[in-house]
Short mmCIF file of C-alpha atoms in Angstrom, two decimals:
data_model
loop_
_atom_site.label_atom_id
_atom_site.label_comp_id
_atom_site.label_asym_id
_atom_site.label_seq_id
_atom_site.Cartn_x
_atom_site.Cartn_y
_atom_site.Cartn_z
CA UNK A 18 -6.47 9.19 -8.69
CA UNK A 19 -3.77 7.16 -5.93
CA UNK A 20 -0.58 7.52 -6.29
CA UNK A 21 0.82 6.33 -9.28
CA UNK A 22 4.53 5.40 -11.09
CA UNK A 23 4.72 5.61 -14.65
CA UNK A 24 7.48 3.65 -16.58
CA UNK A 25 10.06 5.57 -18.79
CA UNK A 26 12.89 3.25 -19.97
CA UNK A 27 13.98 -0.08 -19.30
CA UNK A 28 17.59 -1.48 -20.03
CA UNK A 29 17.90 -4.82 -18.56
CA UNK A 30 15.78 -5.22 -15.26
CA UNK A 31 16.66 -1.57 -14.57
CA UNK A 32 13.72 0.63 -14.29
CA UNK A 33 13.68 4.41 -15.02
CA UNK A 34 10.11 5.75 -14.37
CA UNK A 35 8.24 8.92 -12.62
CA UNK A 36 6.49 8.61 -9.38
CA UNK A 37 3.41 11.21 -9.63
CA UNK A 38 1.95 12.15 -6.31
CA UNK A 39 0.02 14.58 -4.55
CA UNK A 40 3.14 16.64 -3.75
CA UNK A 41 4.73 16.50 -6.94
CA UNK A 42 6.67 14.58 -9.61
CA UNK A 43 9.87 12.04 -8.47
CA UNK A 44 11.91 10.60 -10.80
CA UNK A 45 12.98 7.08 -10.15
CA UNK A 46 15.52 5.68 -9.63
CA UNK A 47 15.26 7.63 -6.45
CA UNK A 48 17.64 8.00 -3.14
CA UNK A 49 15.39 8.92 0.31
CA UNK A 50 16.86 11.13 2.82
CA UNK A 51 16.10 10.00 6.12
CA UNK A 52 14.98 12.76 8.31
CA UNK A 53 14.05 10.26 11.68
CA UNK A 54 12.78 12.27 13.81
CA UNK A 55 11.05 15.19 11.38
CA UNK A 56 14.71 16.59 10.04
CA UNK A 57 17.77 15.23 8.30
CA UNK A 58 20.19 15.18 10.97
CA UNK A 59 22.88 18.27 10.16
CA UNK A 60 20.62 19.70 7.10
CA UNK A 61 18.37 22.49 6.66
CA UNK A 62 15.19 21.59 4.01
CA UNK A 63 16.87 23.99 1.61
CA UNK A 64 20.16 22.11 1.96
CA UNK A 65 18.38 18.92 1.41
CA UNK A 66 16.64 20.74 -1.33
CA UNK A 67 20.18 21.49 -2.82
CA UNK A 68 21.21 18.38 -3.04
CA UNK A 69 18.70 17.34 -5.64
CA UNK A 70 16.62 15.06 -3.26
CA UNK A 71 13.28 15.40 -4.14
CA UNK A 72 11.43 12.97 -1.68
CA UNK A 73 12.24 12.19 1.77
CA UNK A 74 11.75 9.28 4.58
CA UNK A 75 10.73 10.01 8.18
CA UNK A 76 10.07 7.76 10.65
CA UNK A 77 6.82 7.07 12.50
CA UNK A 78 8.01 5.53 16.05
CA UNK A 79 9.71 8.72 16.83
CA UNK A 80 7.31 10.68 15.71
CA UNK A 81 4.24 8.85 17.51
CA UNK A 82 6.57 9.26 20.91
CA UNK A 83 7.58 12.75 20.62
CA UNK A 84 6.23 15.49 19.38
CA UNK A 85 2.96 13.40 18.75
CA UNK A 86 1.33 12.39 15.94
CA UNK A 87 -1.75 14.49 16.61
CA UNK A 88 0.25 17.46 18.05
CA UNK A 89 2.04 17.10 14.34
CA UNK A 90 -1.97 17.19 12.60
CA UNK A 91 -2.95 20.28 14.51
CA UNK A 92 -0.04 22.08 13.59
CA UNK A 93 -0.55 21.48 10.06
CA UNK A 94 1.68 18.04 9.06
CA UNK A 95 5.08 16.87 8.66
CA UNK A 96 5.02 18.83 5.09
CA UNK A 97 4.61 22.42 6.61
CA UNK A 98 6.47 21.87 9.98
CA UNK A 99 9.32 20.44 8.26
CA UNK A 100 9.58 23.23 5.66
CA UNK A 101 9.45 20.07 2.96
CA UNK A 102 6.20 20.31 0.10
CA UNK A 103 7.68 17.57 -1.65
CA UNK A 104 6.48 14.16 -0.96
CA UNK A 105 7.13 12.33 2.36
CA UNK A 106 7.60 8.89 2.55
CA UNK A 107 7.07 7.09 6.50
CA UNK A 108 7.86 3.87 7.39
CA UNK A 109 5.28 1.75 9.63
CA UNK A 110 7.10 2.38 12.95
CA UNK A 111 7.58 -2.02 13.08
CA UNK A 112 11.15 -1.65 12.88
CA UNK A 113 11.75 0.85 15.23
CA UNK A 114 9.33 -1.34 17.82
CA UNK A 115 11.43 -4.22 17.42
CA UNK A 116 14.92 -2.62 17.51
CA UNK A 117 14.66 0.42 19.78
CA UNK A 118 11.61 -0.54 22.44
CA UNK A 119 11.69 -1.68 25.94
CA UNK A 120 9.87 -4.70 27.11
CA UNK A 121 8.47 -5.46 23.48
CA UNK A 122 5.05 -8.14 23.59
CA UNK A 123 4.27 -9.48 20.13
CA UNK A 124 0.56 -10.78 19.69
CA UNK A 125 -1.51 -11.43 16.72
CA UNK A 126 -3.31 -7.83 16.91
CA UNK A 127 -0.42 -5.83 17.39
CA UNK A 128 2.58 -5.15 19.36
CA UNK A 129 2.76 -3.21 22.86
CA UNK A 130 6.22 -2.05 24.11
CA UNK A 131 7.97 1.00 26.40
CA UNK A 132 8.98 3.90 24.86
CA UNK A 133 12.91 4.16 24.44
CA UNK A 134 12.49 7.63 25.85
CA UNK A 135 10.37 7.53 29.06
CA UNK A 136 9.75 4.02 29.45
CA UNK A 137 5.47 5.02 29.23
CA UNK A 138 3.66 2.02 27.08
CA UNK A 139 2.08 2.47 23.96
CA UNK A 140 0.44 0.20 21.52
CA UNK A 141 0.70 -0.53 17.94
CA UNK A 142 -1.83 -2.26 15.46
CA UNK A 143 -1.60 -2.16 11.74
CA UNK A 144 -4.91 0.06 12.13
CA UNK A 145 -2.91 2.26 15.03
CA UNK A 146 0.13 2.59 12.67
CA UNK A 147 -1.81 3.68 9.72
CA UNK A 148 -4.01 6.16 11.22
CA UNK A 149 -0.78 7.96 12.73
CA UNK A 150 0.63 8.30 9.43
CA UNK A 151 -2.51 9.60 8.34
CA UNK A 152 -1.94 12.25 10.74
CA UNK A 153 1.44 13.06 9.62
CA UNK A 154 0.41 13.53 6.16
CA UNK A 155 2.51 10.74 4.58
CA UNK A 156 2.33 10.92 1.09
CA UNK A 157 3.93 7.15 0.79
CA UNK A 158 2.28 4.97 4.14
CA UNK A 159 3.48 2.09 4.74
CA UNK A 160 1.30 -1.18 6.22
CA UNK A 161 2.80 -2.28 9.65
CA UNK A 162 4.59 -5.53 9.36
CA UNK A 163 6.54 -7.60 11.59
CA UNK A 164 10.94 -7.82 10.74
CA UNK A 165 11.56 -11.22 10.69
CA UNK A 166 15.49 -11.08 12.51
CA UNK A 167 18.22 -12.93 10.56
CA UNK A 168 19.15 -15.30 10.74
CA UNK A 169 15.33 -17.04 11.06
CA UNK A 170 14.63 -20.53 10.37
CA UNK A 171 12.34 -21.79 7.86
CA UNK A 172 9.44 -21.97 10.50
CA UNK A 173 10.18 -18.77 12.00
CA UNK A 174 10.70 -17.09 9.00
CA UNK A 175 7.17 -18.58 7.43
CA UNK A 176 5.61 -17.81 11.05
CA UNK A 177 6.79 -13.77 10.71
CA UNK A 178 5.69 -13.59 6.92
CA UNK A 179 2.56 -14.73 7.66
CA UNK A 180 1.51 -12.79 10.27
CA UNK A 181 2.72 -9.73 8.55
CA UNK A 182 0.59 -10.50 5.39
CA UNK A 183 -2.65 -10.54 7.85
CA UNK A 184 -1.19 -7.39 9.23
CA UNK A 185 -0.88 -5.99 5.56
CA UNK A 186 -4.63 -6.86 4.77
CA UNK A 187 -5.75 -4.64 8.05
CA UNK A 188 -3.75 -1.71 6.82
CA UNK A 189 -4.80 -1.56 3.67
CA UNK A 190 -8.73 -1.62 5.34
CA UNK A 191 -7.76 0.84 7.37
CA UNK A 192 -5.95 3.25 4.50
CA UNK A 193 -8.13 6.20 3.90
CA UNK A 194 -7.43 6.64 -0.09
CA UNK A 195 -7.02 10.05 -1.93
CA UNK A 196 -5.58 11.92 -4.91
CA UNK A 197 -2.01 11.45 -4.81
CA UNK A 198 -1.58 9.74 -1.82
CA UNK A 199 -0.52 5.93 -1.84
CA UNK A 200 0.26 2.78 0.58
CA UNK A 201 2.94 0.13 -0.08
CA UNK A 202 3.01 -3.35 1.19
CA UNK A 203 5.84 -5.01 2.20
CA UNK A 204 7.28 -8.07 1.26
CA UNK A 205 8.95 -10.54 4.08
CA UNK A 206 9.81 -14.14 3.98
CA UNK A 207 13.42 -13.91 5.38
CA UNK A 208 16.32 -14.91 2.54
CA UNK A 209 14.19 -18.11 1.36
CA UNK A 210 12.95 -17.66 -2.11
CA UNK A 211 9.24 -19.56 -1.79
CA UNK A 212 8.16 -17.67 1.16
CA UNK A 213 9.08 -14.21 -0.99
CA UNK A 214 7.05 -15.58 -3.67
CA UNK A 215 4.05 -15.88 -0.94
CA UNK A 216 4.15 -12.57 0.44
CA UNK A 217 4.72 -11.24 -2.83
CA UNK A 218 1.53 -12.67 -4.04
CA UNK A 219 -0.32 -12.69 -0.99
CA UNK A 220 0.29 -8.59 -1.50
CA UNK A 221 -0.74 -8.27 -4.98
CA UNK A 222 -3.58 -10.30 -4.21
CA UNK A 223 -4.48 -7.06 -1.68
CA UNK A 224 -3.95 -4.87 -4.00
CA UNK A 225 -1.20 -1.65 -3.22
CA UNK A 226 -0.18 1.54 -4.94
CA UNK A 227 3.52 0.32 -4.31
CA UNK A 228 5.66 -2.60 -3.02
CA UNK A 229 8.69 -2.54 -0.51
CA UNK A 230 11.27 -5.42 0.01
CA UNK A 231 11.47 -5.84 3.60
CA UNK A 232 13.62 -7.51 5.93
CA UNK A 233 16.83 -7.22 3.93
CA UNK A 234 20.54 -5.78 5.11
CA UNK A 235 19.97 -6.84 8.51
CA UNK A 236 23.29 -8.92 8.20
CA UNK A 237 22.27 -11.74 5.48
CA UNK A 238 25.46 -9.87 3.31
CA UNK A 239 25.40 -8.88 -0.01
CA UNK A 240 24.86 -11.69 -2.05
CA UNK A 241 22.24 -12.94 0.00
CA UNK A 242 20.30 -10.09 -0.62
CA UNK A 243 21.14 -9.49 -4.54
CA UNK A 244 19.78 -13.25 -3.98
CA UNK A 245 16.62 -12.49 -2.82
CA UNK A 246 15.73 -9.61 -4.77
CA UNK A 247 16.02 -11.62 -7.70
CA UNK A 248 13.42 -14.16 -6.35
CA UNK A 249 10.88 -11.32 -5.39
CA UNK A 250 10.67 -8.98 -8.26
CA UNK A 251 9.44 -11.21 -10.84
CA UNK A 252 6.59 -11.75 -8.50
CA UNK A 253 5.88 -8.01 -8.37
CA UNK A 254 3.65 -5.85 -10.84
CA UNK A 255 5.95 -4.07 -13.44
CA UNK A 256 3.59 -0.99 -13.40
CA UNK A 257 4.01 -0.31 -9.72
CA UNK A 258 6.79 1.12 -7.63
CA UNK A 259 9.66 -0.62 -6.02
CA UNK A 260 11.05 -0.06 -2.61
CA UNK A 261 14.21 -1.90 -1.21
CA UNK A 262 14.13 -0.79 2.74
CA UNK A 263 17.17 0.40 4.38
CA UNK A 264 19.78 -0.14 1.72
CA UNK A 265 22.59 1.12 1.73
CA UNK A 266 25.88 1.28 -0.01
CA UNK A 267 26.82 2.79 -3.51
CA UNK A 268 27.04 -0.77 -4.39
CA UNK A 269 24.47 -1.74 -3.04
CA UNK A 270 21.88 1.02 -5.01
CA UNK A 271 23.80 -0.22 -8.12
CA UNK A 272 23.29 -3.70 -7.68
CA UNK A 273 19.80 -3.10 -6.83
CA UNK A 274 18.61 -0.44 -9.52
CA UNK A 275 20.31 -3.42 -11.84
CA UNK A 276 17.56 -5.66 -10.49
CA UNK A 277 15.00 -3.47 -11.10
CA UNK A 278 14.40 -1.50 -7.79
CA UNK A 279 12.91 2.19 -7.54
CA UNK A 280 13.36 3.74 -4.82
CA UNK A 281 16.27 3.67 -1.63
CA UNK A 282 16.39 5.05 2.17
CA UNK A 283 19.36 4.90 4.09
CA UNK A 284 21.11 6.70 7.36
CA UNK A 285 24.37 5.72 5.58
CA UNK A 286 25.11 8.97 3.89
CA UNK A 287 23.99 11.03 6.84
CA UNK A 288 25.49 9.15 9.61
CA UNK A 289 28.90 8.64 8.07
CA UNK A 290 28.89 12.33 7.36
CA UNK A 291 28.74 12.80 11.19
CA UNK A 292 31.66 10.55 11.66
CA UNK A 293 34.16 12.02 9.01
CA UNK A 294 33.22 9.06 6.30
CA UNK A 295 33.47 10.39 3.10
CA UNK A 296 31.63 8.81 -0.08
CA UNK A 297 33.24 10.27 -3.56
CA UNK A 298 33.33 9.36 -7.02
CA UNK A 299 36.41 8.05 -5.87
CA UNK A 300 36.13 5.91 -3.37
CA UNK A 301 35.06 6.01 0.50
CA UNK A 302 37.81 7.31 3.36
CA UNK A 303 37.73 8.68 6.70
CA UNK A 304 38.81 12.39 6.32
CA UNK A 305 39.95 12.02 10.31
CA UNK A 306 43.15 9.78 8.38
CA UNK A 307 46.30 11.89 8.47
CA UNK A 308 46.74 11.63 4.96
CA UNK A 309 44.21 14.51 4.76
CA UNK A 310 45.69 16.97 7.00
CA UNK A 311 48.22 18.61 3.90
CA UNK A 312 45.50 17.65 1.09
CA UNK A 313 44.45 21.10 -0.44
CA UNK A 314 42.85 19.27 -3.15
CA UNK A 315 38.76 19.54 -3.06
CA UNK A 316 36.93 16.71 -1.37
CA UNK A 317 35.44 15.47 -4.82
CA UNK A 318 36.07 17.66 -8.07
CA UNK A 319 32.83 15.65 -9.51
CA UNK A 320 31.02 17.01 -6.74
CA UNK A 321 29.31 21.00 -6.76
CA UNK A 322 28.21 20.88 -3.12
CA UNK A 323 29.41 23.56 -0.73
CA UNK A 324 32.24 21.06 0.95
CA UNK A 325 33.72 20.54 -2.63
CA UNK A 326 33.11 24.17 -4.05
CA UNK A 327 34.26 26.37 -1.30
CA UNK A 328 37.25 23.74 0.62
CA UNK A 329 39.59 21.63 0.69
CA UNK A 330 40.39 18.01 2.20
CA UNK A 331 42.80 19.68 4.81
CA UNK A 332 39.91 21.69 6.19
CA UNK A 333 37.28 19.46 6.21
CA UNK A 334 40.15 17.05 8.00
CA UNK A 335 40.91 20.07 10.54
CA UNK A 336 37.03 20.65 11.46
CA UNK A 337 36.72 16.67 12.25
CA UNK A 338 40.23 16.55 14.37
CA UNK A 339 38.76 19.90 16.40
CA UNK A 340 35.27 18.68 17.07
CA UNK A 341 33.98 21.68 15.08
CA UNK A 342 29.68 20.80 14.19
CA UNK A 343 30.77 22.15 10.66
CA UNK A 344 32.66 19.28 9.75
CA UNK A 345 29.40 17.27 9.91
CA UNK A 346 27.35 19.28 8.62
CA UNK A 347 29.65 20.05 5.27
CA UNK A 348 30.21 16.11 4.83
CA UNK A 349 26.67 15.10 5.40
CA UNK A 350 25.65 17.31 2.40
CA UNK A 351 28.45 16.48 0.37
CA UNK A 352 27.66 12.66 1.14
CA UNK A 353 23.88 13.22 0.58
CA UNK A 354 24.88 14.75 -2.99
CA UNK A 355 27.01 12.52 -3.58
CA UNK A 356 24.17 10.00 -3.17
CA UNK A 357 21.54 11.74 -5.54
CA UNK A 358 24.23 12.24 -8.35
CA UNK A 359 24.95 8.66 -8.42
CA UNK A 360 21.49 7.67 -8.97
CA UNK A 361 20.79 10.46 -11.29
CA UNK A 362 23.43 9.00 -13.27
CA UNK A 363 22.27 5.73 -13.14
CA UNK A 364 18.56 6.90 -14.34
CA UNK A 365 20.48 8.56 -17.08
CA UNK A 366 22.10 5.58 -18.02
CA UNK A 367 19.02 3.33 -17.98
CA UNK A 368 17.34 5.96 -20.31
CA UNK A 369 20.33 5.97 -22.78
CA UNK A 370 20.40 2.34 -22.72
CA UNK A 371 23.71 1.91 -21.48
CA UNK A 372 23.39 1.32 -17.65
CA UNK A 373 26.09 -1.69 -17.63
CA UNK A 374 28.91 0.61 -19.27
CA UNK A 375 28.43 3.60 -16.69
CA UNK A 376 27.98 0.96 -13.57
CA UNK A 377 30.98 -0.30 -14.35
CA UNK A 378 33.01 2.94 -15.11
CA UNK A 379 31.24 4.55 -12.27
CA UNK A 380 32.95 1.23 -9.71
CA UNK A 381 36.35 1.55 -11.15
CA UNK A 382 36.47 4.91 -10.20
CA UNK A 383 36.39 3.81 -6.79
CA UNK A 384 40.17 3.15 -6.63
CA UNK A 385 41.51 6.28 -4.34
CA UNK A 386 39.39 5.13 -1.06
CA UNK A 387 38.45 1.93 0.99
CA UNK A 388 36.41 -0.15 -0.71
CA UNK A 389 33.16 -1.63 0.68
#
């Protein structure tokens, strides 16, 4: 048996389910760490363990560059080299082509472009991307696709959808099935509702253990996007898994779990915890902001990771103002638990059948921070 998600509770279009793979059991709603290039930036696994994340996202463009996809087979996978049993989730390496790569040429096999390391040339077909997550074990592959830019015209956007969907088809051919193990297509079409409703179909009509929403938070704001999920979903099998790619804000998982989305990925957690942004129960902040410096209060008293626990605000404000690497590394895992206990709460709330009332006590307690 594939991969498979099995549905819980409903309360509205939210969705509380269990993913069931190969490497274990994920409840859904579910956040993704993003560990880029084989490790969440400032975490051990066990950290990333402790904050309740139970699946995680790395990326196959780095990993294809450096140390190698087939370097990464030999030496067992991304599961045992990253210290991580739980399920891995790796995204086609298209986004990284178009957004990091040198001297990019798109054609209708593929895409070749110059590493953003060395400059040396490589190659990428759907076939190419799938076998090298293949070789890093994914437990979640995803088919290669093209990211239509924003903004796109109708053509362009139509042009990029379409030539993704043929993409999608070759990387499903070239998926090697087993127990536990699953692909997702991805849905494109830019912000325009009928050409979501193609892909959408054009990917059920494949046939996919999961479906992602591509090609959103690439600066088409938030309504836009609430916008577009809306037109995609009902388009979508209700006994498969949902992916919304690259999003994003507290608000943004809450607006999306309310429109019936499963799973989340996102460097925002990670990478404002290496800049001294803070996300809490009560709001977001910069803990650089004077206002911290006399603060003996604890970062979040909602919050049981180490940062919260064992300090204060002043001292997490003192290790950002001195350049100390512990300031990072405390926020990022107070940020990253910060992340899972929201959408644990949400799941909660969609089981007890009152996911409105807690989404909306759960924003008015942002009040102390900025708000986003």
């Amino acid at each position: 048996m594939t991969l498979t998600w099995k549905s819980v509770a409903r309360d509205g279009n939210a969705r509380a389910g269990v993913l069931v793979t190969a490497q274990g059991e994920v409840e859904t709603p579910v956040f993704m760490p993003v560990g880029t290039a084989g490790t969440v930036k400032a975490m051990t696994a066990d950290a990333v363990r402790a904050t309740g994340a139970k699946i995680i996202l790395v990326n196959t463009y780095h990993l294809m560059l450096r140390p190698g996809a087939e370097r990464v087979a030999r030496l067992g996978g991304l599961h045992r080299m990253m210290d991580w049993p739980g399920p891995i989730l790796t995204d086609s390496g298209g986004f990284q082509v178009m957004s990091l790569a040198k001297l990019r040429k798109l054609d209708p096999d593929g895409v070749t472009f110059q590493s953003h390391i060395d400059g040396s040339t490589h190659r990428l077909t759907p076939e190419r991307s799938t076998r090298v997550q293949h070789d890093l074990d994914a437990t979640i592959t995803m088919a290669f696709d093209e990211c239509t830019p924003f903004p796109a015209t109708e053509a362009q956007a139509a042009g990029s959808m379409r030539l993704s969907m043929q993409w999608a088809d070759r990387s499903r051919a070239a998926f090697v099935s087993r127990s536990g193990y699953g692909q997702f297509g991805i849905v494109q079409g830019g912000i325009y509702p009928a050409f979501r409703e193609e892909s959408a179909k054009a990917l059920t009509g494949i046939g996919f253990e999961g479906y992602a929403i591509g090609g959103l938070a690439v600066g088409e704001g938030q309504a836009a996007m609430f916008a577009t999920i809306e037109a995609t979903t009902p388009f979508l099998p209700a006994d498969r898994p949902r992916y919304l790619m690259g999003v994003g804000t507290p608000q943004d998982l809450m607006g999306a779990i309310a429109r019936g989305v499963d799973l989340f990925d996102c460097v925002i957690p990670t990478r404002a915890g290496r800049t001294a942004r803070v996300y809490a129960s009560w709001g977001v902040a910069n803990l650089r902001n004077a206002r911290f410096a006399d603060d003996a209060t604890p970062l979040d008293p909602n919050c049981l990771c180490p940062a919260c626990r064992k300090h204060s605000r002043a001292y997490l404000h003192h290790l950002f103002r001195c350049g100390e690497m512990l300031g990072p590394m405390l926020l990022t895992w107070h940020n990253l638990t910060y992340y899972q206990q929201l959408v644990q709460c949400l799941r909660a709330a969609i089981v007890a059948g009152n996911f409105a009332e807690v989404a909306a006590a759960i924003q008015a307690g942002w009040t102390e921070g900025e708000q986003e």
